[in-house]
mmCIF file of C-alpha atoms and ligand atoms in Angstrom:
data_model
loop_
_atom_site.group_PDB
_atom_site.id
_atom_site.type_symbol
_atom_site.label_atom_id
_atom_site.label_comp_id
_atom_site.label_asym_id
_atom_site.label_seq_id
_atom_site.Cartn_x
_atom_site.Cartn_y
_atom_site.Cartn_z
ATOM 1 C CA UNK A 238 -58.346 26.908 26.143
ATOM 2 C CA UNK A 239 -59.708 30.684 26.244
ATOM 3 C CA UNK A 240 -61.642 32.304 23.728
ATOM 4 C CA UNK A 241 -60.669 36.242 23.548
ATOM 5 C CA UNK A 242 -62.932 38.373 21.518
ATOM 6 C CA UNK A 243 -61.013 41.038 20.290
ATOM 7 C CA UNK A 244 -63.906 42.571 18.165
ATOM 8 C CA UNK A 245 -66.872 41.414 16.858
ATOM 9 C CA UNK A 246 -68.747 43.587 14.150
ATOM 10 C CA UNK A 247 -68.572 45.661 11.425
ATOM 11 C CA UNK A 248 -65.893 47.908 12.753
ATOM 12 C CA UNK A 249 -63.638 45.098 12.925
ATOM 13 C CA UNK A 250 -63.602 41.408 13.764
ATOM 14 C CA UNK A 251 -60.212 39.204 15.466
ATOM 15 C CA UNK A 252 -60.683 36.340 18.240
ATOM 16 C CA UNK A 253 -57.561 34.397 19.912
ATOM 17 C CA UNK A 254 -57.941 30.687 21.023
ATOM 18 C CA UNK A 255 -55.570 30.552 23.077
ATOM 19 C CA UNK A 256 -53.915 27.301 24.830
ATOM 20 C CA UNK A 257 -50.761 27.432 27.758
ATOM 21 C CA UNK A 258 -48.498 26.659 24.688
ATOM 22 C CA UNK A 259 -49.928 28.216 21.719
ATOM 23 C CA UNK A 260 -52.294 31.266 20.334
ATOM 24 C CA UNK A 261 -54.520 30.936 16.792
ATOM 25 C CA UNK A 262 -55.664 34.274 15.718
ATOM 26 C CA UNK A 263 -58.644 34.446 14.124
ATOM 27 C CA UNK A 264 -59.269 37.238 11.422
ATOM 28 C CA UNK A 265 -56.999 40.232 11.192
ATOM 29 C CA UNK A 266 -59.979 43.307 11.374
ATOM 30 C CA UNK A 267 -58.187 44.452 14.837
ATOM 31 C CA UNK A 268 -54.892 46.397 14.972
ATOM 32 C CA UNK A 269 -52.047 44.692 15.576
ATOM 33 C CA UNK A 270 -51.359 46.893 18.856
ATOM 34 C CA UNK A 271 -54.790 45.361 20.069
ATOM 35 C CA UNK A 272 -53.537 41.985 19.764
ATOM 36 C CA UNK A 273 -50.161 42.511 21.530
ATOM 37 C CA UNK A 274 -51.876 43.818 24.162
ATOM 38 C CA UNK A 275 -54.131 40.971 24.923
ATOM 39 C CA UNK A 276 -51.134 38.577 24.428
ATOM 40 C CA UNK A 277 -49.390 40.655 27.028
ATOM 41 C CA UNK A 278 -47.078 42.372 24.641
ATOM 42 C CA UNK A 279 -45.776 38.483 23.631
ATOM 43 C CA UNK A 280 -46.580 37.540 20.244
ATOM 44 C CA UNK A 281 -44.612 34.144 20.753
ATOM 45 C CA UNK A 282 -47.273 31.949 21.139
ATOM 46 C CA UNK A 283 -49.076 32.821 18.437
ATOM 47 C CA UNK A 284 -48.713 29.919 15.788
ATOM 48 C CA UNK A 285 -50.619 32.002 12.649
ATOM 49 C CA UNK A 286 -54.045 33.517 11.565
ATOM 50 C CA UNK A 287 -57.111 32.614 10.123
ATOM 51 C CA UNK A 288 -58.955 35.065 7.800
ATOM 52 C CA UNK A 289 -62.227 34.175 6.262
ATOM 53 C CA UNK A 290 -62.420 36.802 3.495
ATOM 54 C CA UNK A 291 -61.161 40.124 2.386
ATOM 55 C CA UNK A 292 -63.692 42.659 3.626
ATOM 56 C CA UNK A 293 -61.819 45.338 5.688
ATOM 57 C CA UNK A 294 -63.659 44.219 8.988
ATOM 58 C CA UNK A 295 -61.971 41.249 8.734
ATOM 59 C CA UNK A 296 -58.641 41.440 6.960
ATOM 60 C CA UNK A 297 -57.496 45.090 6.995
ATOM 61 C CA UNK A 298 -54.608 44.997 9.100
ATOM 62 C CA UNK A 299 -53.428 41.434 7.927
ATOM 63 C CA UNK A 300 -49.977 43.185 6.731
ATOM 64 C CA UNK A 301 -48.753 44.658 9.765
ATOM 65 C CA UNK A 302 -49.169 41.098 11.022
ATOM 66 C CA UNK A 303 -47.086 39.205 8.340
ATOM 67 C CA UNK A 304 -45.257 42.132 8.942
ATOM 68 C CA UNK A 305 -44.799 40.768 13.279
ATOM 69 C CA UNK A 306 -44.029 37.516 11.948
ATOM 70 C CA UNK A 307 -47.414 36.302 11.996
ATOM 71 C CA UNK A 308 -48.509 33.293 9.450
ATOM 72 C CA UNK A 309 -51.466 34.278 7.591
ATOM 73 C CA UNK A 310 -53.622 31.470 6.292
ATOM 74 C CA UNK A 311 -56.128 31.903 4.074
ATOM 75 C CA UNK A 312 -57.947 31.516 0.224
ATOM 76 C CA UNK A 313 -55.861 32.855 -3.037
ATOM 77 C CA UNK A 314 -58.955 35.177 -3.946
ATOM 78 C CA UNK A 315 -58.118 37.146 -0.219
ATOM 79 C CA UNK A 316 -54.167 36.930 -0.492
ATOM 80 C CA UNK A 317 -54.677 38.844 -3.989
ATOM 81 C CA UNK A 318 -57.181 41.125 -2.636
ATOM 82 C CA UNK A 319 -54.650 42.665 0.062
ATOM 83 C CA UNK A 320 -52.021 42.458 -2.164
ATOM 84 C CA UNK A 321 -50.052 39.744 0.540
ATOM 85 C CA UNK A 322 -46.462 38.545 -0.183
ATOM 86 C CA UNK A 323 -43.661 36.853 1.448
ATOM 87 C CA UNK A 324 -42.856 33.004 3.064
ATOM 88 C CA UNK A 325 -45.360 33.990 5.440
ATOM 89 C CA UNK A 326 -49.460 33.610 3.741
ATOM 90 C CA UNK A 327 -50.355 30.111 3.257
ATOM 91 C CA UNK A 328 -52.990 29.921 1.229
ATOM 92 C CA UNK A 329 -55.696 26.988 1.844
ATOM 93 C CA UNK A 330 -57.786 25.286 -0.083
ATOM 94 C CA UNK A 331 -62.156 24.097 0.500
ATOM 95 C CA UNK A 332 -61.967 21.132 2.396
ATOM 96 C CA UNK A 333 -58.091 20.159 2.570
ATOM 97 C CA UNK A 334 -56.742 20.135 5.910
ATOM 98 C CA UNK A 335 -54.020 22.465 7.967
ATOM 99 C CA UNK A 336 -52.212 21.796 10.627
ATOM 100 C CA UNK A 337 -51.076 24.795 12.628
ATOM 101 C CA UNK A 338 -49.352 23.451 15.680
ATOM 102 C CA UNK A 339 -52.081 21.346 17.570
ATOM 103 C CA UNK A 340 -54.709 22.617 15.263
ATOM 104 C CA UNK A 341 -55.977 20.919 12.419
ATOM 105 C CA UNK A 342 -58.262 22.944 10.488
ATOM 106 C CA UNK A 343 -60.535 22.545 7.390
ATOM 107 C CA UNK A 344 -61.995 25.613 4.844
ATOM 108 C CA UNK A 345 -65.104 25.348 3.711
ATOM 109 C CA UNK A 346 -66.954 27.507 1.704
ATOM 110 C CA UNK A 347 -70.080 29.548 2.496
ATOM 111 C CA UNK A 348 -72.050 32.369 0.562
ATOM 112 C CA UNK A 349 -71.578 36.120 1.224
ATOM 113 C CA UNK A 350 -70.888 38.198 -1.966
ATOM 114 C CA UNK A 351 -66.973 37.690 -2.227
ATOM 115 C CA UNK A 352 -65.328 34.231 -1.719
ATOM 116 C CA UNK A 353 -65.264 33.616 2.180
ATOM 117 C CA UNK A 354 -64.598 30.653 3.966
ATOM 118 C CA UNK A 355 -65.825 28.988 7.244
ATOM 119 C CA UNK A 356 -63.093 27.085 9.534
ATOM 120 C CA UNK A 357 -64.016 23.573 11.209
ATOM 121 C CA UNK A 358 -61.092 23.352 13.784
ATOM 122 C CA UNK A 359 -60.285 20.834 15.649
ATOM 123 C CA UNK A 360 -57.740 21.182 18.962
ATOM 124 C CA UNK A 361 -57.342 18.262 21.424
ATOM 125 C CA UNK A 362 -57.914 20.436 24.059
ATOM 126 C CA UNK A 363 -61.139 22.001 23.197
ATOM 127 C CA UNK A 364 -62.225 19.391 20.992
ATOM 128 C CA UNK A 365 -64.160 20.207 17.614
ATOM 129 C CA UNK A 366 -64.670 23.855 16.974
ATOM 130 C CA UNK A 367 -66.984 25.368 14.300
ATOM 131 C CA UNK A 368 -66.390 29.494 13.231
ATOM 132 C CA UNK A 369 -68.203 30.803 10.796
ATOM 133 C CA UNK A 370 -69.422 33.988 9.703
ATOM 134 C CA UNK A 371 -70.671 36.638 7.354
ATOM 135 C CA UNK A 372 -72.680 34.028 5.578
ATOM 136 C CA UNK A 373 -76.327 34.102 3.592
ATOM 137 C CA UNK A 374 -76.661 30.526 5.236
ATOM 138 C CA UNK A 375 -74.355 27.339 6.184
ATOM 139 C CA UNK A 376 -74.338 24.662 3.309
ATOM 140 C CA UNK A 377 -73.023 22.131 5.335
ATOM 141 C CA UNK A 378 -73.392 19.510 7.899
ATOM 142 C CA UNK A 379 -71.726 19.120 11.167
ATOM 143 C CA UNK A 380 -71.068 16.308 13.853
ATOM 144 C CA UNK A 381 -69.902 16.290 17.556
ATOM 145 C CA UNK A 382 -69.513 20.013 17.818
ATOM 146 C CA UNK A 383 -68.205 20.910 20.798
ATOM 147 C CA UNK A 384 -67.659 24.410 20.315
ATOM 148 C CA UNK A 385 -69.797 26.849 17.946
ATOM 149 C CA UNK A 386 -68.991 30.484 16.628
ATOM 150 C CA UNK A 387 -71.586 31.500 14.598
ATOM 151 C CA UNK A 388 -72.893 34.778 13.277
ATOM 152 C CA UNK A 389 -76.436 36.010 14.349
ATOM 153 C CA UNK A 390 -76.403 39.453 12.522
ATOM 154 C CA UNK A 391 -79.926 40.627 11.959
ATOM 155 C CA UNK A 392 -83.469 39.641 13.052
ATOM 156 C CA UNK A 393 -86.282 40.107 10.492
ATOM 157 C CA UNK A 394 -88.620 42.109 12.269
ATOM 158 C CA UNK A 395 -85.829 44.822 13.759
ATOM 159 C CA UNK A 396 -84.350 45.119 10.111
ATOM 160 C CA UNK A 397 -83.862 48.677 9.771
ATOM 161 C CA UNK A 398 -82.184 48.786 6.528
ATOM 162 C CA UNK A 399 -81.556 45.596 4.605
ATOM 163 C CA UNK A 400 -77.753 45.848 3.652
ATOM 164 C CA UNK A 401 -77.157 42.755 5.560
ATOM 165 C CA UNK A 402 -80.045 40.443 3.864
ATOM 166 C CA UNK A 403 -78.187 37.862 1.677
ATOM 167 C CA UNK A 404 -75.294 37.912 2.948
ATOM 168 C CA UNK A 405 -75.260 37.670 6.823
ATOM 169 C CA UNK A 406 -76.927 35.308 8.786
ATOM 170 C CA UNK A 407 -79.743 35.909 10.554
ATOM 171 C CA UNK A 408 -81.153 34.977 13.536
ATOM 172 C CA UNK A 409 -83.624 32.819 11.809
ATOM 173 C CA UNK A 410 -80.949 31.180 9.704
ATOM 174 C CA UNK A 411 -78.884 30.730 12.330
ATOM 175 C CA UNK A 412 -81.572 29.052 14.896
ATOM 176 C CA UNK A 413 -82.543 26.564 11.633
ATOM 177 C CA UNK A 414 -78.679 25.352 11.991
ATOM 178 C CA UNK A 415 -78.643 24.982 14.976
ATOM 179 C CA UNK A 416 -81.886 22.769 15.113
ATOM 180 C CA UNK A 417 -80.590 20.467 12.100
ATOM 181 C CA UNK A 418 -77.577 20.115 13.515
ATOM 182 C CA UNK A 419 -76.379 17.513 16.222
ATOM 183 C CA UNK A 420 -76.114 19.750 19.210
ATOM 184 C CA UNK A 421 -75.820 16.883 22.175
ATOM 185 C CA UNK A 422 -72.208 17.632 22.718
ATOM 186 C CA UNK A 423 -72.279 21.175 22.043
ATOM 187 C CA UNK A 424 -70.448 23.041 25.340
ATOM 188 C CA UNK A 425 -70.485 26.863 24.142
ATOM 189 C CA UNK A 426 -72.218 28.914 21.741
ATOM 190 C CA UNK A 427 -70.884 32.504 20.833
ATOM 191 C CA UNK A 428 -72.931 34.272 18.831
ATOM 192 C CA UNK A 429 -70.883 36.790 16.720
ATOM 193 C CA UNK A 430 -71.053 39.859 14.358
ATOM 194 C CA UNK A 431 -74.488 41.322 15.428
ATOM 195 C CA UNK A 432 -75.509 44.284 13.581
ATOM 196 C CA UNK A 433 -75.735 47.706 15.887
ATOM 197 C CA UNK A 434 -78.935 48.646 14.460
ATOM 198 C CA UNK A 435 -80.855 44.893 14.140
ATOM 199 C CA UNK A 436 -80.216 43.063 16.440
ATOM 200 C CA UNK A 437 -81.318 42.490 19.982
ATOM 201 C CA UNK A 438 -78.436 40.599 21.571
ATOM 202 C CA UNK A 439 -80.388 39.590 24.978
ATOM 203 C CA UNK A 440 -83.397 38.589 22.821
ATOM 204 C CA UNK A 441 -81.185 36.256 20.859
ATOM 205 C CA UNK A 442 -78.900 35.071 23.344
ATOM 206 C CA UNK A 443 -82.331 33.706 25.210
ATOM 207 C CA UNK A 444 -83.980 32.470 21.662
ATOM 208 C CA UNK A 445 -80.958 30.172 21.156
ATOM 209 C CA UNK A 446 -80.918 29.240 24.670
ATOM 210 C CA UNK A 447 -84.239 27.399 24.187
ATOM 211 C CA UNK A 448 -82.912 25.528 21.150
ATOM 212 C CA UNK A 449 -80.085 24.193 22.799
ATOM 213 C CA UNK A 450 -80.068 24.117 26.687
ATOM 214 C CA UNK A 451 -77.557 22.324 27.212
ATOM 215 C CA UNK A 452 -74.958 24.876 26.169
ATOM 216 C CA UNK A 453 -74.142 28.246 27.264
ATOM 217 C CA UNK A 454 -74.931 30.746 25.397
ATOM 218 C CA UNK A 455 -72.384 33.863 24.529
ATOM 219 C CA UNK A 456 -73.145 37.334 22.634
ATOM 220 C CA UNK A 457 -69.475 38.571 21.551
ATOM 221 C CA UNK A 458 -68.707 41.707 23.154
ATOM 222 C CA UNK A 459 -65.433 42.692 22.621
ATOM 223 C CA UNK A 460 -63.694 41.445 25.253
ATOM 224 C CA UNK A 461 -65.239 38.529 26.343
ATOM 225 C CA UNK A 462 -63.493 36.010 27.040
ATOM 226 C CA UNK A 463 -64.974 32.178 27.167
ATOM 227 C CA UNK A 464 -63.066 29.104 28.440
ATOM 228 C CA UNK A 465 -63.411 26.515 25.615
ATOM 229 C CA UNK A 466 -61.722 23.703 27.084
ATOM 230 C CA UNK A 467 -63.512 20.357 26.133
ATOM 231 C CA UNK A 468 -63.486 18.978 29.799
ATOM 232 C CA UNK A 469 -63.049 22.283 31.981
ATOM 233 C CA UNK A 470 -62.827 20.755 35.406
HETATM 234 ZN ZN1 ZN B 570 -67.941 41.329 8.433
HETATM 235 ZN ZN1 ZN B 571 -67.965 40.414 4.939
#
């Protein structure tokens, strides 16, 4: 299982998780040509997309993929927002499960402005997964993570301008989930969305290294690329 980070900020936001078999695309802020040319021009594998809400960064170019072929899955509130039709958007519901292919995932809610959802997804290959961001905070619990995606957008004291307070998460916020949360069979932590102007992505890359050592730590650059399998060797 490989993690591809396609793009990671305000400019745009898509990952892949990507198995031998299969590809789940993660929000639809990247062109499509982008995409294709990770997947080495073969958009077979991919088995749909997630999209967490309908800002641009994240859902502007989720069209031209129904328009590939590509399943879209996400809330009613984004569907009408982009003006989505066809056989193709599936829209999903807080807390009721989807399977697409061998992943099962579950919507949650979380707080940013417009409706936006976070995905727990679980894959037996790289065991539980957590994604989630553009958020104020994270409402909600979590057990036996094994993989976490998490925003860490701003950091209090290099706030330049505040556009981002109460509705992103910060560092801060996202240190305090990590410290309430059950972190003893966490593998990888990818920190996502930082903010060009405040953030500091070695500083927080080493601040959430001392929370939770026994992960490694990832800032998402675009094109990094993680292996996310559960047992790697
Ligand atoms: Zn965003
Ligand atoms: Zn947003």
């Amino acid at each position: 299982m490989i993690l591809k980070v396609l793009g990671s900020e305000s400019a745009g936001n898509c990952y892949l998780i990507e198995s031998d078999i299969e590809c789940l695309i993660i929000e639809a802020g990247i062109r499509l040509q982008e995409v294709k040319k990770a997947l080495n021009y073969d958009l077979s594998k991919v088995i749909g997309c997630l999209i967490s809400h309908s800002h641009g960064d994240h859902c502007r170019y989720a069209r031209d993929y129904l328009k590939a072929g590509i399943n879209i899955y996400t809330s009613n509130h984004t569907v009408d927002g982009y003006d989505m039709t066809g056989h193709r958007i599936h829209p999903i519901k807080h807390y009721e499960v989807v399977t697409i292919g061998d992943f099962k995932v579950i919507p949650f809610p979380v707080p940013h402005g417009v409706p936006t959802l976070g995905f727990f997804i679980k894959h037996p290959g790289a065991g539980s997964i957590l994604f989630v961001t553009d958020a104020a905070c994270i409402p909600n619990r979590f057990y036996n993570l094994n993989q976490i995606l998490i925003e860490a957008n701003y950091e209090d004291s290099i706030l330049t301008n505040d556009r981002a307070v109460g509705h992103h998460i910060s560092l801060d916020t996202c240190l305090e989930f990590l410290r309430s949360n059950d972190m003893r069979q966490v593998r990888n932590i990818v920190l996502l969305h930082l903010s060009s102007e405040n953030s500091d992505s070695k500083m927080f890359a080493k601040t959430v290294q001392s929370v939770v050592p026994n992960a490694s730590i990832w800032i998402a650059d675009k094109g990094l690329e993680v292996n996310l399998s559960k047992y790697p060797f």
